[in-house]
XYZ file of C-alpha atoms in Angstrom:
736
model
C 5.960 -38.298 30.422
C 7.889 -39.360 28.178
C 8.567 -43.091 29.293
C 9.059 -45.685 26.289
C 7.253 -48.881 25.750
C 6.884 -52.162 24.307
C 3.577 -53.725 24.426
C 2.459 -57.256 22.591
C -1.105 -56.667 21.333
C -3.855 -59.241 19.502
C -4.609 -58.659 16.011
C -8.327 -59.909 16.789
C -9.081 -57.979 19.863
C -7.531 -54.226 20.069
C -8.655 -52.811 22.780
C -5.907 -53.490 25.414
C -2.508 -54.967 25.057
C -1.724 -58.454 26.409
C 1.509 -57.063 28.057
C 3.385 -53.846 28.766
C 6.841 -52.863 29.474
C 8.444 -49.541 30.154
C 11.416 -48.125 29.617
C 12.748 -45.179 31.133
C 12.034 -41.740 29.181
C 13.465 -40.473 26.109
C 12.669 -38.566 22.831
C 14.678 -41.350 20.545
C 12.130 -44.179 19.563
C 12.108 -47.976 20.373
C 13.306 -50.063 17.446
C 11.464 -53.630 17.982
C 13.033 -56.692 15.807
C 11.174 -59.860 15.844
C 12.143 -63.524 15.562
C 9.512 -65.677 15.029
C 11.155 -68.912 15.411
C 12.335 -68.384 18.795
C 9.048 -65.967 19.635
C 11.912 -63.140 21.254
C 11.664 -59.430 20.363
C 14.584 -57.175 21.148
C 14.383 -53.903 21.630
C 17.539 -51.714 20.748
C 17.007 -47.997 22.225
C 17.554 -45.530 19.030
C 20.334 -42.967 20.162
C 21.279 -44.748 23.532
C 23.351 -47.622 23.374
C 21.275 -51.024 24.936
C 20.001 -53.838 23.692
C 17.604 -55.938 25.443
C 16.013 -59.240 24.200
C 12.671 -59.797 25.863
C 10.037 -62.745 26.085
C 7.601 -62.237 23.185
C 5.342 -65.455 23.683
C 1.497 -64.131 24.160
C 1.614 -67.659 25.754
C 4.289 -67.744 28.277
C 3.080 -66.997 32.155
C 5.244 -63.598 31.956
C 4.847 -62.126 28.387
C 7.488 -59.303 27.334
C 10.060 -60.375 30.447
C 13.067 -58.923 29.940
C 15.864 -61.781 29.124
C 19.287 -60.000 29.449
C 20.502 -57.038 27.615
C 24.311 -55.741 26.107
C 25.825 -52.566 26.160
C 27.895 -50.674 22.797
C 30.168 -48.242 24.169
C 29.079 -46.337 21.327
C 25.285 -44.703 20.506
C 23.207 -46.875 18.455
C 21.532 -45.226 14.957
C 19.869 -48.056 13.366
C 19.682 -52.007 13.525
C 18.811 -55.667 11.397
C 18.199 -59.065 12.042
C 19.516 -61.426 10.539
C 18.363 -64.303 8.344
C 17.835 -67.191 10.342
C 19.934 -69.716 7.109
C 23.260 -67.445 7.552
C 23.653 -68.057 11.530
C 26.429 -70.596 12.698
C 23.442 -73.123 13.813
C 26.648 -75.373 15.388
C 27.820 -73.124 17.550
C 24.056 -72.094 19.302
C 24.000 -69.074 17.410
C 19.659 -68.510 17.761
C 20.138 -64.874 15.990
C 22.445 -61.873 15.102
C 21.477 -58.095 14.881
C 23.910 -56.221 13.149
C 24.026 -52.093 14.974
C 24.402 -49.574 13.161
C 26.947 -47.110 15.588
C 28.905 -43.788 15.884
C 32.861 -43.890 15.677
C 33.589 -44.075 19.667
C 36.882 -43.022 18.496
C 36.701 -39.499 16.751
C 32.343 -39.145 17.065
C 32.628 -38.828 13.154
C 31.629 -42.127 10.885
C 29.442 -45.218 11.670
C 30.491 -48.615 11.979
C 28.576 -51.892 11.280
C 28.836 -53.937 14.746
C 27.518 -57.896 14.560
C 25.495 -58.588 18.348
C 25.601 -62.519 18.384
C 22.780 -64.135 20.529
C 23.870 -67.465 21.876
C 22.221 -70.123 23.604
C 23.911 -72.407 26.082
C 24.310 -75.846 25.778
C 26.262 -78.056 27.675
C 27.686 -79.900 24.110
C 27.293 -78.500 20.440
C 28.585 -81.398 18.575
C 24.921 -82.423 17.152
C 22.167 -80.110 15.964
C 19.108 -78.659 18.742
C 15.925 -78.882 16.794
C 14.867 -76.991 19.984
C 16.020 -74.618 19.352
C 16.311 -74.283 15.769
C 12.738 -74.851 13.729
C 11.910 -74.891 10.170
C 12.600 -71.149 8.956
C 11.571 -69.212 6.222
C 12.960 -70.208 2.973
C 13.975 -67.693 0.510
C 10.720 -68.703 -1.474
C 7.973 -66.744 -2.732
C 4.883 -68.044 -1.244
C 3.119 -67.138 -4.379
C 2.767 -64.887 -7.724
C 1.601 -61.689 -7.740
C -2.430 -62.991 -9.698
C -2.463 -65.328 -6.518
C -2.726 -62.954 -4.461
C -4.537 -60.178 -6.336
C -6.815 -63.653 -6.617
C -6.969 -63.902 -2.795
C -5.634 -66.959 -2.653
C -4.453 -67.447 0.855
C -0.367 -69.397 0.937
C 2.491 -69.677 3.623
C 5.971 -69.177 2.936
C 7.758 -72.555 2.373
C 10.329 -73.315 5.533
C 13.359 -75.701 4.991
C 15.456 -77.079 7.460
C 18.332 -75.202 9.029
C 20.383 -78.386 10.428
C 23.585 -78.635 8.232
C 23.382 -81.983 6.791
C 19.498 -81.259 5.624
C 19.482 -77.464 4.240
C 21.207 -78.291 0.812
C 18.517 -81.418 0.505
C 15.113 -79.536 2.055
C 16.246 -76.245 -0.027
C 16.620 -78.174 -3.479
C 13.288 -79.977 -3.174
C 12.095 -76.856 -2.227
C 13.197 -75.429 -4.763
C 11.642 -78.386 -7.278
C 8.654 -77.575 -5.793
C 8.631 -74.188 -6.177
C 9.627 -74.397 -10.302
C 6.760 -76.853 -10.678
C 4.146 -74.638 -9.083
C 5.567 -71.693 -11.315
C 5.521 -72.887 -14.610
C 1.867 -74.704 -14.198
C 0.110 -71.516 -12.501
C 2.027 -69.228 -14.967
C 0.838 -71.101 -18.469
C -0.188 -68.244 -19.538
C 2.226 -65.284 -19.245
C 4.751 -67.945 -20.724
C 4.309 -66.393 -23.956
C 4.480 -62.970 -23.220
C 7.239 -60.881 -23.547
C 10.272 -61.307 -20.648
C 12.086 -57.822 -20.008
C 15.221 -58.219 -20.199
C 17.116 -59.026 -15.912
C 18.063 -55.999 -13.712
C 20.961 -56.227 -11.622
C 20.949 -54.319 -8.325
C 23.755 -53.039 -7.573
C 23.270 -52.764 -3.820
C 21.908 -56.386 -3.984
C 23.643 -58.761 -1.787
C 24.983 -62.319 -3.416
C 24.552 -65.727 -1.490
C 26.709 -68.646 -1.239
C 24.969 -71.700 -0.684
C 26.177 -73.963 2.252
C 28.501 -76.658 1.131
C 27.371 -77.047 -2.503
C 29.433 -80.538 -3.826
C 29.333 -79.565 -7.231
C 30.653 -76.148 -6.871
C 27.596 -74.407 -7.593
C 26.545 -70.640 -6.804
C 23.050 -71.386 -5.927
C 20.717 -71.621 -4.018
C 18.221 -72.845 -5.851
C 17.894 -72.392 -9.290
C 15.858 -69.552 -10.712
C 12.270 -70.150 -13.509
C 12.888 -71.234 -16.210
C 12.090 -68.356 -18.990
C 12.388 -68.272 -22.816
C 15.071 -65.451 -22.522
C 16.829 -67.688 -20.730
C 16.906 -70.386 -22.956
C 17.640 -67.797 -25.943
C 20.585 -66.731 -23.998
C 21.777 -70.327 -23.104
C 21.752 -71.221 -27.252
C 23.927 -68.336 -27.452
C 27.159 -68.909 -24.838
C 29.247 -71.548 -24.735
C 29.102 -74.434 -23.835
C 31.698 -74.344 -20.734
C 29.794 -75.076 -18.044
C 29.935 -72.732 -15.651
C 27.153 -72.238 -12.126
C 23.956 -70.891 -12.567
C 23.534 -67.200 -10.852
C 22.387 -66.639 -6.778
C 18.793 -67.619 -6.928
C 16.086 -64.305 -5.943
C 12.491 -63.721 -5.333
C 10.750 -63.230 -8.816
C 8.226 -60.520 -9.943
C 5.228 -62.020 -11.159
C 6.631 -61.571 -14.698
C 9.135 -64.072 -13.468
C 11.930 -62.404 -14.584
C 14.954 -62.959 -11.691
C 16.722 -60.402 -10.065
C 19.874 -61.148 -10.674
C 21.443 -61.467 -14.499
C 23.263 -64.333 -16.223
C 24.890 -61.949 -18.472
C 27.624 -59.578 -17.321
C 27.419 -56.103 -17.935
C 27.658 -54.509 -21.179
C 31.219 -54.248 -22.983
C 30.850 -50.502 -22.745
C 31.343 -50.711 -18.727
C 33.926 -53.408 -19.108
C 36.500 -51.542 -20.882
C 37.227 -47.890 -20.519
C 39.619 -45.555 -21.753
C 42.771 -45.695 -19.730
C 45.473 -42.471 -20.245
C 47.593 -43.724 -16.676
C 51.425 -42.739 -17.720
C 53.349 -42.142 -14.871
C 56.869 -40.695 -15.010
C 59.369 -40.293 -16.255
C 58.171 -42.948 -18.988
C 55.884 -41.918 -21.268
C 53.997 -45.321 -22.023
C 54.373 -46.887 -25.942
C 51.190 -47.050 -28.111
C 50.789 -50.936 -27.844
C 52.175 -53.212 -30.662
C 51.647 -56.825 -31.268
C 54.498 -58.703 -31.544
C 57.147 -61.628 -30.292
C 59.872 -60.982 -27.729
C 62.879 -61.291 -30.543
C 65.046 -62.412 -27.758
C 65.217 -66.558 -27.130
C 67.053 -68.230 -23.853
C 70.079 -66.107 -22.474
C 72.724 -68.691 -22.608
C 74.476 -66.997 -19.442
C 73.627 -65.418 -15.887
C 72.730 -61.511 -17.090
C 72.045 -59.475 -13.887
C 75.032 -61.192 -10.835
C 75.616 -57.652 -10.809
C 72.022 -56.425 -9.977
C 71.831 -53.347 -7.580
C 69.189 -51.761 -5.487
C 69.191 -48.272 -4.768
C 67.223 -45.989 -3.312
C 65.890 -42.779 -4.391
C 66.317 -39.044 -3.214
C 64.467 -38.715 0.646
C 62.406 -35.910 -1.608
C 60.742 -38.664 -3.534
C 60.062 -40.735 0.265
C 56.789 -40.390 1.568
C 57.110 -39.353 5.484
C 54.876 -38.255 8.459
C 52.550 -41.399 8.219
C 50.585 -41.708 10.650
C 50.053 -44.892 13.149
C 50.258 -48.151 10.582
C 47.961 -51.455 10.619
C 50.835 -53.836 11.997
C 48.594 -56.096 12.289
C 47.441 -56.673 8.791
C 47.215 -60.839 7.771
C 50.734 -61.996 6.822
C 49.014 -63.827 3.935
C 47.791 -60.236 2.213
C 50.063 -56.543 1.420
C 49.659 -53.476 3.443
C 50.834 -51.620 0.724
C 49.429 -51.022 -2.789
C 50.771 -48.965 -5.578
C 48.919 -47.752 -8.684
C 49.882 -45.888 -11.823
C 47.771 -42.501 -9.704
C 47.882 -43.360 -5.912
C 49.632 -45.121 -3.079
C 47.686 -46.358 -0.597
C 49.056 -48.107 3.161
C 46.443 -49.780 5.754
C 46.158 -47.394 8.804
C 44.968 -48.390 12.486
C 41.937 -47.546 13.850
C 38.120 -47.579 13.824
C 36.016 -49.195 11.658
C 39.653 -50.728 8.591
C 41.333 -47.990 7.692
C 42.948 -47.197 4.685
C 45.716 -43.732 3.870
C 45.553 -42.817 0.265
C 48.182 -40.574 -0.834
C 49.302 -39.241 -4.853
C 52.167 -41.090 -5.990
C 53.304 -37.210 -7.738
C 53.060 -35.953 -4.182
C 55.814 -37.659 -2.322
C 56.950 -35.481 0.821
C 55.863 -35.341 3.997
C 52.161 -36.612 3.964
C 49.683 -34.198 5.708
C 48.668 -34.042 9.252
C 44.590 -34.708 8.324
C 45.224 -37.367 5.644
C 43.021 -38.575 3.210
C 41.658 -41.680 4.865
C 39.244 -44.444 3.205
C 36.858 -46.003 6.444
C 35.400 -49.866 5.433
C 33.224 -50.555 8.783
C 35.326 -52.954 9.585
C 39.094 -54.575 9.943
C 40.412 -54.934 6.326
C 42.117 -58.206 5.217
C 42.840 -57.432 1.989
C 43.194 -54.804 -0.641
C 44.395 -54.207 -4.301
C 44.004 -51.646 -6.923
C 42.489 -52.181 -10.341
C 44.560 -52.949 -13.019
C 42.809 -51.443 -15.444
C 42.127 -48.099 -13.991
C 44.598 -47.030 -11.294
C 41.680 -44.834 -9.458
C 39.314 -47.703 -7.930
C 40.756 -49.487 -4.348
C 38.581 -52.825 -3.896
C 39.049 -53.245 -0.104
C 37.831 -56.350 2.029
C 36.974 -56.629 5.732
C 35.904 -59.359 8.354
C 32.220 -57.731 7.978
C 32.352 -60.116 4.377
C 32.242 -57.498 2.022
C 33.766 -56.098 -1.069
C 33.404 -52.535 -2.026
C 35.228 -50.907 -4.825
C 35.892 -47.104 -4.095
C 36.588 -44.119 -6.379
C 39.633 -41.664 -6.151
C 38.693 -38.185 -7.053
C 41.215 -37.080 -9.725
C 42.326 -33.914 -6.700
C 44.116 -32.925 -4.109
C 43.777 -35.364 -0.997
C 42.763 -34.003 2.493
C 40.409 -35.468 4.742
C 37.660 -33.814 3.814
C 38.068 -36.220 0.350
C 35.225 -37.655 -0.986
C 35.866 -41.625 -1.762
C 32.524 -42.497 -3.673
C 31.419 -46.471 -3.970
C 31.492 -48.112 -6.956
C 30.521 -51.411 -6.340
C 29.355 -52.843 -3.819
C 29.364 -57.278 -3.616
C 28.139 -58.758 -0.042
C 30.068 -62.214 0.062
C 27.700 -63.600 2.626
C 30.050 -66.598 3.845
C 31.864 -66.775 7.425
C 35.057 -64.758 6.368
C 36.831 -63.337 3.200
C 40.580 -63.430 3.166
C 42.008 -62.539 -0.048
C 41.233 -60.526 -3.179
C 42.542 -61.030 -6.289
C 41.621 -59.251 -10.103
C 41.945 -61.089 -13.054
C 44.881 -59.767 -15.452
C 43.067 -59.658 -18.852
C 39.598 -58.942 -18.207
C 38.020 -55.654 -16.521
C 35.599 -56.248 -13.919
C 36.220 -59.550 -12.822
C 37.646 -60.598 -9.040
C 38.579 -63.657 -7.270
C 37.797 -63.421 -3.510
C 39.091 -66.276 -0.993
C 36.698 -67.007 1.027
C 35.429 -69.353 3.616
C 31.532 -71.099 4.175
C 30.447 -73.678 6.400
C 34.537 -75.190 7.006
C 34.752 -75.012 3.599
C 37.470 -72.130 1.820
C 37.373 -72.174 -2.114
C 37.656 -69.096 -4.310
C 34.680 -67.436 -6.174
C 34.716 -65.348 -9.439
C 32.352 -62.324 -9.512
C 31.944 -60.215 -12.697
C 29.742 -56.952 -10.724
C 27.175 -58.798 -8.684
C 27.134 -62.186 -10.024
C 29.234 -64.646 -9.175
C 30.220 -67.058 -12.174
C 32.927 -69.690 -10.695
C 33.589 -71.585 -7.416
C 37.074 -73.319 -7.855
C 38.964 -74.992 -5.052
C 36.551 -75.223 -2.884
C 38.708 -77.986 -0.020
C 38.430 -78.835 3.670
C 42.288 -78.247 3.644
C 42.108 -74.292 3.737
C 44.313 -72.235 1.575
C 47.271 -69.544 1.968
C 47.058 -67.988 -1.042
C 46.162 -67.889 -4.556
C 47.662 -66.146 -7.973
C 45.570 -66.295 -11.199
C 47.778 -66.661 -14.235
C 49.153 -64.317 -16.371
C 46.494 -65.203 -19.239
C 43.672 -65.576 -16.878
C 42.936 -69.137 -17.681
C 43.935 -70.708 -14.367
C 44.475 -70.536 -10.381
C 47.133 -71.687 -8.674
C 46.827 -72.518 -4.871
C 48.531 -73.617 -1.662
C 46.542 -75.827 0.974
C 47.364 -75.681 4.545
C 46.683 -79.028 5.686
C 47.796 -81.140 2.854
C 50.441 -79.079 2.215
C 50.263 -78.799 -1.382
C 50.636 -76.632 -4.957
C 47.069 -77.157 -7.301
C 46.416 -75.715 -10.665
C 42.730 -75.259 -11.406
C 40.878 -74.305 -14.616
C 38.987 -71.128 -13.661
C 35.881 -71.801 -15.982
C 35.487 -75.430 -15.803
C 37.175 -75.712 -12.472
C 38.972 -78.550 -12.607
C 41.918 -80.003 -11.183
C 44.929 -79.645 -13.676
C 47.819 -80.814 -11.601
C 48.693 -80.743 -7.653
C 51.912 -81.878 -5.750
C 53.935 -81.210 -2.494
C 54.144 -77.700 -1.394
C 56.840 -76.426 1.461
C 57.015 -78.201 4.127
C 55.890 -76.574 6.720
C 52.299 -74.889 7.738
C 53.421 -70.933 7.916
C 51.996 -68.641 5.524
C 53.412 -69.937 1.669
C 53.026 -67.450 -0.876
C 52.569 -68.284 -4.720
C 53.314 -66.370 -7.615
C 53.580 -67.175 -11.683
C 55.811 -66.940 -13.466
C 54.712 -66.851 -16.640
C 52.021 -68.387 -17.828
C 53.787 -72.176 -17.438
C 55.271 -71.735 -14.129
C 55.157 -70.921 -10.466
C 56.906 -70.109 -7.715
C 56.937 -70.451 -4.282
C 58.166 -68.978 -1.025
C 58.006 -70.379 2.388
C 59.343 -72.165 5.340
C 60.645 -75.620 5.695
C 61.461 -77.531 8.552
C 63.604 -75.739 11.486
C 61.623 -72.390 10.206
C 64.259 -72.220 6.584
C 62.757 -70.376 4.767
C 62.768 -71.371 0.419
C 61.981 -70.306 -2.182
C 60.610 -73.271 -5.250
C 59.753 -73.481 -8.998
C 57.493 -75.446 -10.492
C 56.402 -76.648 -13.973
C 52.707 -75.705 -13.395
C 51.921 -78.593 -15.969
C 53.941 -80.926 -13.641
C 53.779 -80.660 -10.112
C 55.201 -83.811 -8.397
C 58.326 -82.110 -7.493
C 60.152 -78.924 -8.131
C 62.357 -77.553 -11.012
C 64.470 -75.788 -8.603
C 64.887 -75.459 -5.254
C 67.048 -73.356 -2.609
C 67.374 -73.168 1.095
C 67.598 -68.836 1.728
C 67.951 -68.231 6.134
C 66.494 -69.532 9.093
C 64.298 -66.430 10.155
C 60.369 -65.961 11.140
C 59.463 -63.136 8.431
C 57.077 -63.934 5.443
C 58.909 -63.776 1.853
C 56.184 -61.942 -0.509
C 57.862 -62.827 -4.364
C 57.260 -59.949 -6.946
C 58.249 -61.444 -9.979
C 60.062 -60.600 -13.681
C 58.681 -62.042 -16.296
C 60.393 -60.244 -19.105
C 64.103 -60.959 -17.385
C 63.275 -64.187 -15.087
C 64.246 -62.485 -11.900
C 62.185 -62.391 -8.389
C 62.679 -60.582 -5.857
C 60.819 -61.384 -2.268
C 60.838 -59.210 -0.080
C 61.932 -60.221 3.639
C 58.366 -59.007 6.084
C 60.679 -57.891 9.740
C 63.730 -56.969 7.932
C 65.921 -54.749 5.786
C 66.630 -57.081 3.440
C 65.237 -57.720 0.177
C 66.324 -60.574 -1.678
C 66.667 -61.672 -5.833
C 66.834 -64.702 -7.829
C 67.247 -65.650 -11.063
C 65.988 -68.160 -13.027
C 68.628 -69.749 -15.258
C 69.066 -73.406 -16.230
C 66.175 -74.658 -14.116
C 68.383 -73.193 -11.329
C 67.885 -70.336 -8.895
C 71.413 -67.897 -9.024
C 71.332 -66.047 -5.955
C 71.802 -62.231 -6.757
C 73.258 -59.387 -4.410
C 71.055 -58.295 -2.145
C 69.449 -55.150 -1.373
C 69.672 -53.692 2.405
C 67.878 -50.464 3.266
C 67.793 -48.662 6.850
C 64.110 -49.573 8.167
C 62.659 -52.846 8.713
C 60.096 -53.614 5.535
C 55.986 -53.822 6.440
C 55.194 -54.719 2.767
C 56.407 -53.792 -0.373
C 54.556 -53.259 -4.179
C 56.156 -52.508 -7.783
C 54.670 -51.002 -11.422
C 54.682 -52.678 -14.237
C 58.216 -52.620 -15.964
C 56.579 -50.064 -17.813
C 56.949 -46.704 -15.615
C 60.713 -47.643 -14.277
C 63.179 -45.386 -15.916
C 64.459 -47.582 -19.201
C 66.874 -45.205 -19.932
C 69.033 -45.578 -16.943
C 68.525 -49.169 -17.435
C 66.178 -49.908 -13.976
C 64.219 -53.186 -14.303
C 62.038 -52.068 -11.184
C 60.520 -49.262 -9.909
C 58.592 -50.588 -6.200
C 58.092 -48.648 -2.823
C 58.614 -50.255 0.562
C 56.290 -49.778 4.217
C 58.423 -48.887 7.200
C 56.771 -47.907 10.307
C 56.397 -44.150 9.534
C 58.003 -43.880 5.844
C 56.777 -45.146 2.290
C 60.613 -45.476 0.826
C 61.212 -45.149 -3.235
C 63.101 -47.771 -4.154
C 64.954 -49.091 -7.873
C 66.538 -52.177 -9.062
C 69.316 -51.678 -11.540
C 71.781 -53.377 -13.889
C 75.102 -51.532 -15.167
C 75.839 -50.957 -18.717
C 78.583 -51.174 -21.505
C 77.022 -48.547 -23.439
C 74.137 -47.232 -21.461
C 73.427 -44.042 -24.243
C 72.139 -46.945 -26.266
C 68.618 -49.006 -25.105
C 69.130 -52.486 -23.691
C 66.909 -54.263 -25.599
C 68.597 -57.650 -24.758
C 66.823 -56.986 -21.037
C 64.179 -54.789 -22.035
C 62.162 -56.900 -25.050
C 58.640 -56.203 -25.397
C 56.272 -56.719 -22.351
C 52.938 -57.206 -21.716
C 50.313 -54.066 -21.239
C 49.404 -54.320 -17.503
C 46.992 -51.111 -17.678
C 44.878 -52.029 -21.028
C 42.523 -54.945 -21.150
C 42.879 -57.582 -23.382
C 39.859 -59.365 -23.180
C 35.644 -58.515 -22.774
C 34.740 -60.234 -19.511
C 31.203 -61.460 -21.282
C 33.658 -63.030 -23.987
C 36.114 -64.595 -21.010
C 32.999 -65.532 -19.205
C 31.974 -67.760 -22.013
C 35.071 -69.647 -22.496
C 36.932 -67.325 -25.047
C 40.990 -67.151 -24.925
C 42.272 -64.072 -24.182
C 45.627 -62.621 -26.568
C 48.434 -60.587 -25.022
C 49.266 -57.651 -26.419
C 52.913 -56.449 -26.187
C 54.336 -52.911 -25.778
C 57.323 -51.328 -26.612
C 59.536 -50.014 -23.886
C 62.427 -48.285 -26.116
C 62.040 -44.023 -24.610
C 61.566 -41.569 -27.865
C 65.067 -40.496 -29.280
C 67.006 -43.553 -28.137
C 68.898 -46.195 -30.416
C 68.342 -49.770 -30.090
C 71.647 -51.707 -28.780
C 70.938 -54.511 -32.079
C 71.084 -51.206 -33.924
C 74.016 -49.159 -32.729
C 77.082 -49.132 -34.335
C 79.975 -50.916 -33.657
C 82.362 -49.397 -30.801
C 85.180 -48.157 -31.387
C 88.540 -49.661 -31.303
C 90.913 -47.319 -29.318
C 95.245 -48.920 -29.677
C 96.938 -49.889 -26.514
C 99.500 -47.316 -25.380
C 100.744 -49.146 -22.354
C 103.832 -51.407 -23.528
C 105.401 -47.758 -24.236
C 104.118 -45.814 -21.060
C 105.791 -49.272 -19.406
C 109.133 -48.754 -21.137
C 109.800 -44.552 -20.481
C 108.786 -45.830 -16.922
C 111.623 -48.974 -16.880
C 113.776 -45.763 -18.476
C 113.428 -42.950 -15.598
C 113.276 -45.681 -13.053
C 117.112 -46.740 -14.108
C 118.182 -43.127 -14.815
C 117.128 -42.198 -11.454
C 118.602 -45.435 -9.245
C 122.354 -44.625 -11.645
C 122.017 -40.522 -10.325
C 121.796 -42.397 -7.092
C 124.390 -44.568 -7.127
C 127.008 -41.325 -8.773
C 126.818 -39.492 -5.686
C 127.304 -42.117 -3.237
C 130.719 -42.625 -5.580
C 131.276 -38.890 -4.961
C 130.462 -38.859 -0.659
C 133.032 -42.166 -1.173
C 135.532 -40.328 -2.908
C 136.148 -36.764 -0.884
C 136.113 -38.809 2.757
C 139.673 -38.278 4.588
C 142.150 -40.529 4.229
C 142.570 -43.240 6.644
C 145.318 -41.833 9.224
C 148.029 -43.781 10.533
C 147.537 -43.419 14.181
C 144.279 -44.817 15.876
C 142.187 -44.623 18.327
C 142.964 -48.485 19.788
C 145.987 -49.025 21.797
C 148.125 -52.188 20.506
């Protein structure tokens, strides 16, 4: 018989089991998971779809009695039990099993499905000590030397009470550190190897740390760590995440970032129709304009052959705080409907009808945010509801359903939920993640697998956030308090704050240069508004304008060089535009398309058609189409390069600072590039326009003379006809 069974044994007497549970026959193995705190065993049937939990307490009346089961819509291929300290204890969750199941929709691929085991209670306001006894702490019980000396020790235990978890873990960390220092005196003079960063390890975030530190406990001090602290800058930053240490005391996670060779890579992301010029250092030659320069701004659609049509079913439930369409110099990515969080990818230089079998990236859970690496257009970062941040390498080849996307980097943000991700605008490899943990939301700044800073921890909730162009500050908008705040990233200091939009509905934020912010949100009565703030004084907006009344979210796209704010109207066919002039918001002509917008993304100005006075090149996501659009302004002498509206712009494709230097407190120096196409003469250097003589006066006199001649001729004919008429006879037709 091939009946699967589970047995409970006493290791002191292995002659016969204490209890046995027999299940249905099968050729696949039975995977057991044991929870020592609750003394429950979870039996997962590999190749089947059932998960059972049984009583594994040998002192109970009926050991291995089945207490419950759950069925999944797909076959299970693997399983794992989540550590106790990551459970939602205030909701009665006593265990969470993560199952690897086949994709039930297509039959290909796999998905990770969490199954929570919740103990029913009448109230969850208080911490239930009977459900959650002290559990194992993430600390070693002894060193390798102690274990080799045959010494007995047990892993210390910590409390799961949210009010005591930080204090309990900190006290255990201090005790472990003192024990490590007293037991490893002989090894303190031994050379310590360099820390190793495990690329597949998970980064752990502490529960509600009031000091905005990223550690559960501090790692044991070492000689190399002290040397590194002496060489680093005095800018305060959190310690790396605590991890198990090997026998030599070196931590598994490094506080130092990766080498500079991995941070800055040569990028040749040149997109048509403009070849990217060489980088130059300099400042913009033109000062503040004295008039509105773009009141004749014109939005236009490219030819239908430049659009992407025939797209599959799109994800219409993408979060409003994020963008379902992302564009890089090489690729276009958009969120698709389907199980596992799917992202469709097409090449930007291959427009037309999309293939029936589209190339897709499967994240493994519903995607909430995605971004292209600004310094590598072939790397796409996705964040999902599973709190995982994955960086995918898109192959530089024709894309189809068989294309292989390499997972280049993986970060597990151990939080309740992840909302947004944003790359650093100046340093490669630095990414900010908006996440919530223990009822608080904060922005976690990573470099590689190392968490360096935690910014803006608050219980008010965060709508959206944005990096400043120089990468020194982060601005965000809150939900409950309805505030806009600016933080210094490396010191986590609140620089300024002020009132935001009066509605709690989604509010998007963007930087207008390094000194101003623009907010697009809702006012009273669903009235959509746009406001511009001074980043140093957020007490009141510098300029504010009411646009209209509507339900759609306004997404700002900022042109720093021209001081233009484009607003993508979600769910509408309009794209609004405003110019910031003399501390006022001047409305520019709107662009209207034939289809409503689901999202909009743009490339830096260097990829626009500068020779045709194009200010912005963008793409709009519609129901089954990605439209290619542009914004241009008419000029009197378009044959010359219009250097008054195209100053030297910031090079967004090359990092301006090393990530390690930025983390240690160095400031990024912006690099500028010239936009003048080859073979064009600057308007400021063009010869004066030729003066044409006016000939309108002579033409008007000639027209008047011709008119007089025609009138005289008509009158002469009338006179001739009158003279030829018969004279009146003496007789009359009338009788007297």
